[in-house]
């Protein structure tokens, strides 16, 4: 059976990707399954695509299987697109999710509901043996709440209220998030690339 390696060090992102990739006739591995010494990838791209491609290509030079990397984040209108590609490092380099959320809420404390629009973005890149096979992008629109709500998911989920809903992603089940999320949309499109490689 062909194999696909999910190239993320974020355990919660990894779990989502495993669920989203179900249905492909392929064995899914994570970086931690490989027990290899792998490089740290500096995410210095200006776009999600640049970072996703950099992660996928870097790992594909060390691992012979098909590689899938995701670069994602939250784009907040009132903050001119921040935290964007710096979403995981918004408060500081090794920030915990709670610290990033606290910084976001502080910056938005005077922003009224009407102006709290935000978009989650995910770009998935697929690579093999140093060659980029393709990238796919998914977006999910919503608003930023006034305080953290809910315990599910990760990152900014306790603050993100998907469009048309009144609860945050962290208050919904993972199966709901996995139907409408930015990552779900990107992975759904990426599946056709993966199938062509099998
Ligand atoms: P890898 O690079 O190893 O995959 P990472 O967590 O550093 O792990 P990113 O550079 O793509 O991944 O940063 C993604 C950050 O964006 C993540 O840490 C969250 O802060 C935020 N984010 C992305 N998708 C999210 C989601 O579905 N729910 C909540 N926050 C999300």
CSV table of C-alpha atoms in Angstrom, one decimal, residues 49-119:
chain,number,residue,atom,x,y,z
A,49,UNK,CA,1.5,28.9,0.3
A,50,UNK,CA,5.2,29.7,0.5
A,51,UNK,CA,5.4,28.2,4.0
A,52,UNK,CA,3.4,25.1,3.1
A,53,UNK,CA,5.6,24.5,0.1
A,54,UNK,CA,8.8,25.0,2.1
A,55,UNK,CA,7.6,22.5,4.7
A,56,UNK,CA,6.5,19.9,2.2
A,57,UNK,CA,9.7,20.2,0.0
A,58,UNK,CA,12.1,20.2,3.0
A,59,UNK,CA,10.7,17.0,4.5
A,60,UNK,CA,10.4,15.4,1.0
A,61,UNK,CA,14.2,15.6,0.6
A,62,UNK,CA,14.6,13.4,3.7
A,63,UNK,CA,11.6,11.1,3.4
A,64,UNK,CA,10.9,9.0,0.3
A,65,UNK,CA,7.1,8.8,0.8
A,66,UNK,CA,4.6,11.3,-0.4
A,67,UNK,CA,4.6,14.3,1.9
A,68,UNK,CA,1.6,16.5,2.9
A,69,UNK,CA,2.2,19.8,4.8
A,70,UNK,CA,-0.4,22.4,5.9
A,71,UNK,CA,0.3,26.0,6.6
A,72,UNK,CA,-2.6,27.8,8.1
A,73,UNK,CA,-3.7,30.7,10.2
A,74,UNK,CA,-6.2,33.4,11.0
A,75,UNK,CA,-6.5,36.6,8.9
A,76,UNK,CA,-8.3,39.3,10.9
A,77,UNK,CA,-9.8,42.2,9.0
A,78,UNK,CA,-9.5,44.8,11.7
A,79,UNK,CA,-5.8,44.0,12.2
A,80,UNK,CA,-4.9,44.3,8.5
A,81,UNK,CA,-4.6,40.6,8.1
A,82,UNK,CA,-2.7,39.8,11.3
A,83,UNK,CA,-1.8,37.3,12.8
A,84,UNK,CA,-1.7,35.6,9.3
A,85,UNK,CA,1.4,33.6,8.7
A,86,UNK,CA,2.5,34.4,12.2
A,87,UNK,CA,-0.6,32.9,13.8
A,88,UNK,CA,1.3,30.2,15.9
A,89,UNK,CA,3.9,32.8,17.0
A,90,UNK,CA,1.7,35.8,17.5
A,91,UNK,CA,2.4,36.5,21.2
A,92,UNK,CA,6.0,35.3,21.0
A,93,UNK,CA,8.1,32.6,19.4
A,94,UNK,CA,7.0,29.8,21.6
A,95,UNK,CA,3.6,31.1,22.5
A,96,UNK,CA,0.9,28.8,23.8
A,97,UNK,CA,-2.6,29.0,22.2
A,98,UNK,CA,-3.9,30.9,25.3
A,99,UNK,CA,-1.2,33.6,24.9
A,100,UNK,CA,-2.0,34.1,21.3
A,101,UNK,CA,-5.7,34.3,22.0
A,102,UNK,CA,-5.2,36.8,24.8
A,103,UNK,CA,-3.1,39.0,22.5
A,104,UNK,CA,-5.7,38.9,19.8
A,105,UNK,CA,-8.5,39.8,22.3
A,106,UNK,CA,-6.5,42.6,23.7
A,107,UNK,CA,-5.8,44.1,20.3
A,108,UNK,CA,-9.5,43.9,19.5
A,109,UNK,CA,-11.0,45.1,22.7
A,110,UNK,CA,-12.4,48.2,21.1
A,111,UNK,CA,-13.5,46.7,17.8
A,112,UNK,CA,-17.3,46.5,17.5
A,113,UNK,CA,-19.1,43.3,16.4
A,114,UNK,CA,-19.6,44.5,12.8
A,115,UNK,CA,-15.9,44.9,12.3
A,116,UNK,CA,-14.7,41.6,13.8
A,117,UNK,CA,-14.6,39.7,10.6
A,118,UNK,CA,-11.9,37.1,10.1
A,119,UNK,CA,-11.0,34.2,7.8
